[in-house]
PDB file of C-alpha atoms in Angstrom:
ATOM      1  CA  UNK A   1    -214.895 -38.103 -77.861  1.00 44.00           C
ATOM      2  CA  UNK A   2    -216.892 -40.868 -79.575  1.00 49.00           C
ATOM      3  CA  UNK A   3    -214.328 -43.511 -78.630  1.00 53.00           C
ATOM      4  CA  UNK A   4    -214.296 -42.260 -75.036  1.00 57.00           C
ATOM      5  CA  UNK A   5    -218.105 -42.434 -74.919  1.00 51.00           C
ATOM      6  CA  UNK A   6    -218.129 -45.999 -76.251  1.00 55.00           C
ATOM      7  CA  UNK A   7    -215.502 -47.040 -73.697  1.00 57.00           C
ATOM      8  CA  UNK A   8    -217.523 -45.328 -70.927  1.00 54.00           C
ATOM      9  CA  UNK A   9    -220.599 -47.346 -71.916  1.00 53.00           C
ATOM     10  CA  UNK A  10    -218.640 -50.591 -71.615  1.00 53.00           C
ATOM     11  CA  UNK A  11    -216.995 -49.680 -68.291  1.00 59.00           C
ATOM     12  CA  UNK A  12    -220.126 -48.240 -66.600  1.00 55.00           C
ATOM     13  CA  UNK A  13    -222.814 -50.828 -67.278  1.00 56.00           C
ATOM     14  CA  UNK A  14    -225.064 -49.814 -64.366  1.00 56.00           C
ATOM     15  CA  UNK A  15    -225.201 -46.118 -65.275  1.00 56.00           C
ATOM     16  CA  UNK A  16    -225.699 -46.806 -68.977  1.00 54.00           C
ATOM     17  CA  UNK A  17    -228.400 -49.419 -68.296  1.00 54.00           C
ATOM     18  CA  UNK A  18    -230.263 -46.986 -66.053  1.00 57.00           C
ATOM     19  CA  UNK A  19    -230.142 -44.333 -68.776  1.00 58.00           C
ATOM     20  CA  UNK A  20    -231.475 -46.820 -71.353  1.00 53.00           C
ATOM     21  CA  UNK A  21    -234.281 -48.046 -69.087  1.00 57.00           C
ATOM     22  CA  UNK A  22    -235.444 -44.608 -67.989  1.00 59.00           C
ATOM     23  CA  UNK A  23    -235.449 -43.226 -71.532  1.00 56.00           C
ATOM     24  CA  UNK A  24    -237.543 -46.136 -72.880  1.00 57.00           C
ATOM     25  CA  UNK A  25    -235.126 -46.753 -75.771  1.00 54.00           C
ATOM     26  CA  UNK A  26    -236.239 -49.432 -78.230  1.00 53.00           C
ATOM     27  CA  UNK A  27    -234.341 -50.812 -81.216  1.00 51.00           C
ATOM     28  CA  UNK A  28    -236.504 -51.861 -84.173  1.00 54.00           C
ATOM     29  CA  UNK A  29    -233.797 -53.149 -86.545  1.00 70.00           C
ATOM     30  CA  UNK A  30    -230.218 -54.355 -86.812  1.00 82.00           C
ATOM     31  CA  UNK A  31    -227.353 -52.590 -88.534  1.00 87.00           C
ATOM     32  CA  UNK A  32    -226.196 -54.003 -91.838  1.00 88.00           C
ATOM     33  CA  UNK A  33    -222.563 -55.206 -91.930  1.00 87.00           C
ATOM     34  CA  UNK A  34    -221.728 -52.134 -94.030  1.00 85.00           C
ATOM     35  CA  UNK A  35    -223.341 -49.752 -91.537  1.00 87.00           C
ATOM     36  CA  UNK A  36    -221.610 -51.517 -88.638  1.00 88.00           C
ATOM     37  CA  UNK A  37    -218.196 -51.175 -90.312  1.00 85.00           C
ATOM     38  CA  UNK A  38    -218.895 -47.479 -90.937  1.00 83.00           C
ATOM     39  CA  UNK A  39    -219.796 -47.110 -87.243  1.00 85.00           C
ATOM     40  CA  UNK A  40    -216.589 -48.890 -86.230  1.00 84.00           C
ATOM     41  CA  UNK A  41    -214.545 -46.464 -88.350  1.00 77.00           C
ATOM     42  CA  UNK A  42    -216.495 -43.430 -87.117  1.00 78.00           C
ATOM     43  CA  UNK A  43    -215.888 -44.302 -83.459  1.00 81.00           C
ATOM     44  CA  UNK A  44    -212.294 -45.387 -84.086  1.00 76.00           C
ATOM     45  CA  UNK A  45    -212.880 -48.743 -82.366  1.00 81.00           C
ATOM     46  CA  UNK A  46    -210.625 -51.775 -82.742  1.00 81.00           C
ATOM     47  CA  UNK A  47    -212.429 -55.080 -83.212  1.00 84.00           C
ATOM     48  CA  UNK A  48    -212.110 -56.167 -79.564  1.00 87.00           C
ATOM     49  CA  UNK A  49    -213.926 -52.971 -78.509  1.00 88.00           C
ATOM     50  CA  UNK A  50    -216.690 -53.740 -80.999  1.00 89.00           C
ATOM     51  CA  UNK A  51    -217.034 -57.196 -79.424  1.00 90.00           C
ATOM     52  CA  UNK A  52    -217.356 -55.646 -75.966  1.00 91.00           C
ATOM     53  CA  UNK A  53    -219.917 -53.116 -77.197  1.00 90.00           C
ATOM     54  CA  UNK A  54    -221.963 -55.812 -78.975  1.00 90.00           C
ATOM     55  CA  UNK A  55    -221.915 -58.042 -75.877  1.00 91.00           C
ATOM     56  CA  UNK A  56    -222.922 -55.191 -73.585  1.00 91.00           C
ATOM     57  CA  UNK A  57    -225.818 -54.082 -75.797  1.00 88.00           C
ATOM     58  CA  UNK A  58    -226.983 -57.659 -76.393  1.00 88.00           C
ATOM     59  CA  UNK A  59    -227.028 -58.368 -72.631  1.00 89.00           C
ATOM     60  CA  UNK A  60    -229.506 -55.529 -72.291  1.00 84.00           C
ATOM     61  CA  UNK A  61    -231.784 -56.588 -75.126  1.00 82.00           C
ATOM     62  CA  UNK A  62    -230.271 -54.458 -77.895  1.00 86.00           C
ATOM     63  CA  UNK A  63    -229.077 -56.868 -80.579  1.00 87.00           C
ATOM     64  CA  UNK A  64    -228.204 -54.502 -83.431  1.00 88.00           C
ATOM     65  CA  UNK A  65    -224.517 -55.190 -84.253  1.00 90.00           C
ATOM     66  CA  UNK A  66    -223.890 -58.058 -86.713  1.00 90.00           C
ATOM     67  CA  UNK A  67    -221.505 -60.905 -85.960  1.00 90.00           C
ATOM     68  CA  UNK A  68    -217.758 -60.410 -86.090  1.00 89.00           C
ATOM     69  CA  UNK A  69    -217.626 -62.796 -89.064  1.00 89.00           C
ATOM     70  CA  UNK A  70    -220.007 -60.528 -90.979  1.00 88.00           C
ATOM     71  CA  UNK A  71    -217.952 -57.458 -90.133  1.00 87.00           C
ATOM     72  CA  UNK A  72    -214.677 -59.088 -91.194  1.00 82.00           C
ATOM     73  CA  UNK A  73    -216.249 -60.319 -94.448  1.00 83.00           C
ATOM     74  CA  UNK A  74    -217.429 -56.781 -95.186  1.00 80.00           C
ATOM     75  CA  UNK A  75    -213.980 -55.338 -94.466  1.00 76.00           C
ATOM     76  CA  UNK A  76    -212.321 -57.993 -96.640  1.00 71.00           C
ATOM     77  CA  UNK A  77    -214.613 -57.169 -99.563  1.00 72.00           C
ATOM     78  CA  UNK A  78    -213.696 -53.490 -99.247  1.00 67.00           C
ATOM     79  CA  UNK A  79    -210.004 -54.335 -99.275  1.00 61.00           C
ATOM     80  CA  UNK A  80    -210.482 -56.492-102.384  1.00 57.00           C
ATOM     81  CA  UNK A  81    -212.171 -53.568-104.112  1.00 52.00           C
ATOM     82  CA  UNK A  82    -209.145 -51.376-103.353  1.00 57.00           C
ATOM     83  CA  UNK A  83    -206.706 -53.918-104.889  1.00 73.00           C
ATOM     84  CA  UNK A  84    -203.927 -53.268-102.399  1.00 78.00           C
ATOM     85  CA  UNK A  85    -200.394 -54.591-102.023  1.00 80.00           C
ATOM     86  CA  UNK A  86    -198.662 -55.142 -98.685  1.00 81.00           C
ATOM     87  CA  UNK A  87    -194.886 -55.467 -98.582  1.00 86.00           C
ATOM     88  CA  UNK A  88    -192.087 -55.104 -96.056  1.00 89.00           C
ATOM     89  CA  UNK A  89    -189.835 -52.064 -96.536  1.00 90.00           C
ATOM     90  CA  UNK A  90    -186.866 -51.013 -94.405  1.00 90.00           C
ATOM     91  CA  UNK A  91    -187.917 -47.741 -92.730  1.00 91.00           C
ATOM     92  CA  UNK A  92    -186.968 -45.598 -89.752  1.00 89.00           C
ATOM     93  CA  UNK A  93    -189.655 -46.457 -87.225  1.00 87.00           C
ATOM     94  CA  UNK A  94    -189.035 -43.422 -84.982  1.00 85.00           C
ATOM     95  CA  UNK A  95    -187.395 -40.057 -85.580  1.00 80.00           C
ATOM     96  CA  UNK A  96    -184.431 -40.928 -83.309  1.00 81.00           C
ATOM     97  CA  UNK A  97    -183.750 -44.306 -84.902  1.00 83.00           C
ATOM     98  CA  UNK A  98    -180.402 -44.681 -86.671  1.00 79.00           C
ATOM     99  CA  UNK A  99    -181.046 -47.981 -88.436  1.00 86.00           C
ATOM    100  CA  UNK A 100    -184.109 -48.902 -90.536  1.00 87.00           C
ATOM    101  CA  UNK A 101    -186.209 -51.954 -89.700  1.00 89.00           C
ATOM    102  CA  UNK A 102    -188.755 -53.892 -91.816  1.00 89.00           C
ATOM    103  CA  UNK A 103    -192.152 -52.150 -91.734  1.00 88.00           C
ATOM    104  CA  UNK A 104    -195.353 -53.203 -93.522  1.00 85.00           C
ATOM    105  CA  UNK A 105    -196.290 -50.728 -96.263  1.00 87.00           C
ATOM    106  CA  UNK A 106    -199.790 -50.819 -97.764  1.00 84.00           C
ATOM    107  CA  UNK A 107    -200.109 -49.456-101.314  1.00 85.00           C
ATOM    108  CA  UNK A 108    -202.760 -49.244-104.007  1.00 85.00           C
ATOM    109  CA  UNK A 109    -201.839 -51.727-106.753  1.00 82.00           C
ATOM    110  CA  UNK A 110    -202.543 -49.455-109.719  1.00 85.00           C
ATOM    111  CA  UNK A 111    -202.554 -45.751-108.726  1.00 86.00           C
ATOM    112  CA  UNK A 112    -203.381 -44.619-112.273  1.00 86.00           C
ATOM    113  CA  UNK A 113    -206.467 -46.819-112.539  1.00 86.00           C
ATOM    114  CA  UNK A 114    -207.479 -46.012-108.951  1.00 87.00           C
ATOM    115  CA  UNK A 115    -207.390 -42.253-109.597  1.00 89.00           C
ATOM    116  CA  UNK A 116    -209.326 -42.522-112.871  1.00 88.00           C
ATOM    117  CA  UNK A 117    -212.034 -44.615-111.188  1.00 86.00           C
ATOM    118  CA  UNK A 118    -212.260 -42.036-108.397  1.00 87.00           C
ATOM    119  CA  UNK A 119    -212.597 -39.182-110.902  1.00 89.00           C
ATOM    120  CA  UNK A 120    -215.398 -40.984-112.737  1.00 87.00           C
ATOM    121  CA  UNK A 121    -217.397 -41.418-109.512  1.00 85.00           C
ATOM    122  CA  UNK A 122    -217.638 -37.637-109.029  1.00 85.00           C
ATOM    123  CA  UNK A 123    -220.455 -35.688-110.669  1.00 83.00           C
ATOM    124  CA  UNK A 124    -219.412 -32.203-109.558  1.00 88.00           C
ATOM    125  CA  UNK A 125    -215.843 -31.932-110.843  1.00 89.00           C
ATOM    126  CA  UNK A 126    -214.356 -28.449-110.965  1.00 90.00           C
ATOM    127  CA  UNK A 127    -212.944 -27.858-114.439  1.00 90.00           C
ATOM    128  CA  UNK A 128    -210.691 -24.877-115.155  1.00 91.00           C
ATOM    129  CA  UNK A 129    -210.446 -24.003-118.829  1.00 89.00           C
ATOM    130  CA  UNK A 130    -207.042 -23.274-120.386  1.00 86.00           C
ATOM    131  CA  UNK A 131    -207.533 -22.571-124.069  1.00 84.00           C
ATOM    132  CA  UNK A 132    -209.485 -25.489-125.486  1.00 85.00           C
ATOM    133  CA  UNK A 133    -208.499 -27.818-122.645  1.00 89.00           C
ATOM    134  CA  UNK A 134    -210.256 -28.248-119.290  1.00 91.00           C
ATOM    135  CA  UNK A 135    -208.033 -28.982-116.296  1.00 93.00           C
ATOM    136  CA  UNK A 136    -209.174 -31.266-113.485  1.00 93.00           C
ATOM    137  CA  UNK A 137    -207.078 -30.881-110.322  1.00 93.00           C
ATOM    138  CA  UNK A 138    -205.877 -33.462-107.839  1.00 93.00           C
ATOM    139  CA  UNK A 139    -204.224 -32.764-104.472  1.00 92.00           C
ATOM    140  CA  UNK A 140    -201.446 -35.170-103.531  1.00 92.00           C
ATOM    141  CA  UNK A 141    -200.185 -34.988 -99.999  1.00 90.00           C
ATOM    142  CA  UNK A 142    -199.438 -36.711 -96.763  1.00 87.00           C
ATOM    143  CA  UNK A 143    -199.967 -36.530 -93.050  1.00 81.00           C
ATOM    144  CA  UNK A 144    -198.611 -38.268 -89.981  1.00 82.00           C
ATOM    145  CA  UNK A 145    -201.218 -38.933 -87.342  1.00 76.00           C
ATOM    146  CA  UNK A 146    -200.597 -41.091 -84.304  1.00 72.00           C
ATOM    147  CA  UNK A 147    -198.154 -43.812 -85.328  1.00 79.00           C
ATOM    148  CA  UNK A 148    -199.005 -43.968 -89.038  1.00 84.00           C
ATOM    149  CA  UNK A 149    -198.141 -41.896 -92.092  1.00 89.00           C
ATOM    150  CA  UNK A 150    -200.675 -41.713 -94.918  1.00 88.00           C
ATOM    151  CA  UNK A 151    -200.059 -40.584 -98.501  1.00 90.00           C
ATOM    152  CA  UNK A 152    -203.408 -39.400 -99.807  1.00 89.00           C
ATOM    153  CA  UNK A 153    -205.035 -37.690-102.752  1.00 91.00           C
ATOM    154  CA  UNK A 154    -208.233 -35.752-103.277  1.00 91.00           C
ATOM    155  CA  UNK A 155    -210.009 -34.794-106.498  1.00 92.00           C
ATOM    156  CA  UNK A 156    -211.135 -31.163-106.438  1.00 91.00           C
ATOM    157  CA  UNK A 157    -214.927 -30.914-106.705  1.00 90.00           C
ATOM    158  CA  UNK A 158    -217.657 -28.506-105.670  1.00 89.00           C
ATOM    159  CA  UNK A 159    -218.936 -31.019-103.103  1.00 84.00           C
ATOM    160  CA  UNK A 160    -218.325 -30.297 -99.404  1.00 78.00           C
ATOM    161  CA  UNK A 161    -214.967 -31.720 -98.332  1.00 71.00           C
ATOM    162  CA  UNK A 162    -215.079 -34.622 -95.907  1.00 68.00           C
ATOM    163  CA  UNK A 163    -213.148 -37.741 -94.853  1.00 64.00           C
ATOM    164  CA  UNK A 164    -214.856 -39.783 -97.578  1.00 66.00           C
ATOM    165  CA  UNK A 165    -213.398 -37.516-100.285  1.00 77.00           C
ATOM    166  CA  UNK A 166    -209.799 -38.350 -99.304  1.00 82.00           C
ATOM    167  CA  UNK A 167    -208.334 -41.488-100.891  1.00 85.00           C
ATOM    168  CA  UNK A 168    -205.290 -43.326 -99.512  1.00 85.00           C
ATOM    169  CA  UNK A 169    -202.497 -44.282-101.913  1.00 88.00           C
ATOM    170  CA  UNK A 170    -199.993 -45.534 -99.353  1.00 89.00           C
ATOM    171  CA  UNK A 171    -199.837 -46.044 -95.590  1.00 89.00           C
ATOM    172  CA  UNK A 172    -197.190 -47.212 -93.114  1.00 90.00           C
ATOM    173  CA  UNK A 173    -196.484 -47.080 -89.364  1.00 89.00           C
ATOM    174  CA  UNK A 174    -193.270 -45.052 -89.265  1.00 90.00           C
ATOM    175  CA  UNK A 175    -192.087 -41.443 -89.395  1.00 88.00           C
ATOM    176  CA  UNK A 176    -192.664 -39.209 -92.428  1.00 88.00           C
ATOM    177  CA  UNK A 177    -188.936 -38.558 -92.792  1.00 87.00           C
ATOM    178  CA  UNK A 178    -187.427 -37.778 -96.184  1.00 87.00           C
ATOM    179  CA  UNK A 179    -185.788 -41.227 -96.256  1.00 87.00           C
ATOM    180  CA  UNK A 180    -189.078 -43.011 -95.524  1.00 90.00           C
ATOM    181  CA  UNK A 181    -191.024 -40.968 -98.058  1.00 89.00           C
ATOM    182  CA  UNK A 182    -188.451 -41.765-100.718  1.00 88.00           C
ATOM    183  CA  UNK A 183    -188.528 -45.498 -99.906  1.00 90.00           C
ATOM    184  CA  UNK A 184    -192.328 -45.747 -99.946  1.00 89.00           C
ATOM    185  CA  UNK A 185    -193.109 -43.438-102.886  1.00 86.00           C
ATOM    186  CA  UNK A 186    -190.339 -44.605-105.231  1.00 87.00           C
ATOM    187  CA  UNK A 187    -192.350 -47.661-106.476  1.00 86.00           C
ATOM    188  CA  UNK A 188    -195.267 -45.426-107.565  1.00 85.00           C
ATOM    189  CA  UNK A 189    -193.227 -42.416-108.720  1.00 85.00           C
ATOM    190  CA  UNK A 190    -193.658 -43.217-112.420  1.00 88.00           C
ATOM    191  CA  UNK A 191    -197.417 -43.650-111.941  1.00 88.00           C
ATOM    192  CA  UNK A 192    -197.654 -40.220-110.302  1.00 87.00           C
ATOM    193  CA  UNK A 193    -195.598 -38.646-113.104  1.00 88.00           C
ATOM    194  CA  UNK A 194    -197.851 -40.300-115.710  1.00 90.00           C
ATOM    195  CA  UNK A 195    -200.981 -39.006-113.971  1.00 90.00           C
ATOM    196  CA  UNK A 196    -199.895 -35.376-114.319  1.00 90.00           C
ATOM    197  CA  UNK A 197    -201.190 -34.178-117.691  1.00 90.00           C
ATOM    198  CA  UNK A 198    -203.121 -37.407-118.312  1.00 90.00           C
ATOM    199  CA  UNK A 199    -206.214 -37.121-120.609  1.00 91.00           C
ATOM    200  CA  UNK A 200    -209.223 -38.316-118.596  1.00 88.00           C
ATOM    201  CA  UNK A 201    -211.400 -41.013-120.204  1.00 83.00           C
ATOM    202  CA  UNK A 202    -215.127 -40.166-120.333  1.00 82.00           C
ATOM    203  CA  UNK A 203    -214.272 -36.445-120.105  1.00 85.00           C
ATOM    204  CA  UNK A 204    -213.615 -34.858-123.491  1.00 84.00           C
ATOM    205  CA  UNK A 205    -210.703 -32.405-123.688  1.00 88.00           C
ATOM    206  CA  UNK A 206    -209.913 -32.831-119.977  1.00 91.00           C
ATOM    207  CA  UNK A 207    -206.490 -33.462-118.477  1.00 93.00           C
ATOM    208  CA  UNK A 208    -205.412 -34.044-114.885  1.00 93.00           C
ATOM    209  CA  UNK A 209    -203.147 -31.604-113.030  1.00 93.00           C
ATOM    210  CA  UNK A 210    -201.498 -32.535-109.711  1.00 92.00           C
ATOM    211  CA  UNK A 211    -200.301 -30.246-106.944  1.00 89.00           C
ATOM    212  CA  UNK A 212    -198.788 -31.043-103.550  1.00 88.00           C
ATOM    213  CA  UNK A 213    -200.579 -30.235-100.312  1.00 87.00           C
ATOM    214  CA  UNK A 214    -199.797 -30.743 -96.643  1.00 87.00           C
ATOM    215  CA  UNK A 215    -198.005 -28.786 -93.953  1.00 88.00           C
ATOM    216  CA  UNK A 216    -194.858 -26.900 -94.949  1.00 88.00           C
ATOM    217  CA  UNK A 217    -192.565 -29.485 -93.372  1.00 87.00           C
ATOM    218  CA  UNK A 218    -194.100 -32.279 -95.447  1.00 88.00           C
ATOM    219  CA  UNK A 219    -193.907 -30.274 -98.678  1.00 88.00           C
ATOM    220  CA  UNK A 220    -190.232 -29.506 -98.077  1.00 87.00           C
ATOM    221  CA  UNK A 221    -189.464 -33.174 -97.482  1.00 85.00           C
ATOM    222  CA  UNK A 222    -191.204 -34.223-100.696  1.00 83.00           C
ATOM    223  CA  UNK A 223    -189.279 -31.567-102.633  1.00 82.00           C
ATOM    224  CA  UNK A 224    -185.984 -32.555-101.026  1.00 80.00           C
ATOM    225  CA  UNK A 225    -185.549 -29.303 -99.092  1.00 82.00           C
ATOM    226  CA  UNK A 226    -184.291 -28.896 -95.540  1.00 82.00           C
ATOM    227  CA  UNK A 227    -187.205 -26.850 -94.235  1.00 83.00           C
ATOM    228  CA  UNK A 228    -188.137 -23.379 -93.021  1.00 84.00           C
ATOM    229  CA  UNK A 229    -184.966 -22.905 -90.957  1.00 87.00           C
ATOM    230  CA  UNK A 230    -182.536 -23.766 -93.788  1.00 87.00           C
ATOM    231  CA  UNK A 231    -180.435 -21.302 -95.802  1.00 87.00           C
ATOM    232  CA  UNK A 232    -183.036 -21.344 -98.605  1.00 84.00           C
ATOM    233  CA  UNK A 233    -186.340 -21.725 -96.718  1.00 86.00           C
ATOM    234  CA  UNK A 234    -188.713 -20.992 -99.621  1.00 84.00           C
ATOM    235  CA  UNK A 235    -189.512 -23.636-102.230  1.00 81.00           C
ATOM    236  CA  UNK A 236    -190.667 -20.982-104.696  1.00 81.00           C
ATOM    237  CA  UNK A 237    -187.783 -18.517-104.883  1.00 82.00           C
ATOM    238  CA  UNK A 238    -184.106 -18.018-103.986  1.00 81.00           C
ATOM    239  CA  UNK A 239    -184.593 -15.744-100.992  1.00 81.00           C
ATOM    240  CA  UNK A 240    -182.297 -16.689 -98.094  1.00 83.00           C
ATOM    241  CA  UNK A 241    -183.239 -16.971 -94.437  1.00 85.00           C
ATOM    242  CA  UNK A 242    -180.999 -14.021 -93.477  1.00 84.00           C
ATOM    243  CA  UNK A 243    -182.642 -11.855 -96.142  1.00 81.00           C
ATOM    244  CA  UNK A 244    -186.092 -12.733 -94.859  1.00 79.00           C
ATOM    245  CA  UNK A 245    -185.046 -11.722 -91.342  1.00 80.00           C
ATOM    246  CA  UNK A 246    -183.995  -8.289 -92.618  1.00 77.00           C
ATOM    247  CA  UNK A 247    -187.410  -7.556 -94.123  1.00 72.00           C
ATOM    248  CA  UNK A 248    -189.032  -6.539 -90.845  1.00 66.00           C
ATOM    249  CA  UNK A 249    -191.997  -8.845 -91.411  1.00 61.00           C
ATOM    250  CA  UNK A 250    -192.744  -7.476 -94.886  1.00 66.00           C
ATOM    251  CA  UNK A 251    -194.915  -9.835 -96.948  1.00 65.00           C
ATOM    252  CA  UNK A 252    -192.987 -12.516 -98.803  1.00 68.00           C
ATOM    253  CA  UNK A 253    -194.192 -11.706-102.322  1.00 67.00           C
ATOM    254  CA  UNK A 254    -192.587 -10.684-105.661  1.00 65.00           C
ATOM    255  CA  UNK A 255    -192.744  -6.990-104.714  1.00 69.00           C
ATOM    256  CA  UNK A 256    -191.118  -7.417-101.289  1.00 65.00           C
ATOM    257  CA  UNK A 257    -188.687 -10.171-102.355  1.00 63.00           C
ATOM    258  CA  UNK A 258    -187.670  -9.663-106.004  1.00 67.00           C
ATOM    259  CA  UNK A 259    -185.955 -13.027-106.361  1.00 71.00           C
ATOM    260  CA  UNK A 260    -186.149 -15.490-109.235  1.00 76.00           C
ATOM    261  CA  UNK A 261    -188.278 -18.590-108.948  1.00 78.00           C
ATOM    262  CA  UNK A 262    -186.599 -21.908-108.225  1.00 76.00           C
ATOM    263  CA  UNK A 263    -186.809 -24.900-110.527  1.00 75.00           C
ATOM    264  CA  UNK A 264    -186.772 -28.518-109.366  1.00 68.00           C
ATOM    265  CA  UNK A 265    -183.202 -28.804-110.653  1.00 70.00           C
ATOM    266  CA  UNK A 266    -182.127 -25.775-108.622  1.00 72.00           C
ATOM    267  CA  UNK A 267    -183.679 -27.227-105.494  1.00 67.00           C
ATOM    268  CA  UNK A 268    -181.304 -30.174-105.814  1.00 64.00           C
ATOM    269  CA  UNK A 269    -178.205 -27.964-106.138  1.00 68.00           C
ATOM    270  CA  UNK A 270    -178.945 -25.000-103.788  1.00 62.00           C
TER     271      UNK A 270
END
């Protein structure tokens, strides 16, 4: 909606100008480069749309958006803080593609250090005590939106969840197929394994625990399973699809489905 509104303002100068004039709008200050970049992200505007919006507002006496050079310098400084790596990886661009093509993959350079820094910025960590040890939890997951797939993580805190609480580990413009996930996550697999159970600096007797989140299709792909319509649709136990269909919609729990839990090794052989 915000992007549509911004585009409407650019395309309907006369109507927007009339609304500004009749409402006696005045602008007393300019946005900082940081605020302008945040606005750009909030509205989902590419840089050429920001140029059009700045030009339109400036033509009507509202000079509040900094120069493009200032915006790009601000964005560059944020990228430097993230310490990212960009490399070309052969991926399946679309679900119907048969042959992979080179696709740019953006990754965090040092996932372990990145996660620890993120943990230490939070003041309201949720700690779950197990014996003498406190567990801090991290969600690791992924999502495909539009043309890009993002591998993200989130530290569990008591703060309200929002976009700013989700950190990106890896991003690429291709499908979230099992093959693509394997190709993009393989370089940071050891880092993820090392994070699980890691003692957290600056937090005495605290270790990090990781669990996977995302829709069921994504979780199955990460675990190497074929999905909800496969012979073994559940990643927790050995119940079969035909057995589930015979249960007449009974809850899928230990009482209704007395089947043994699956291990990671069994997932590979089932």
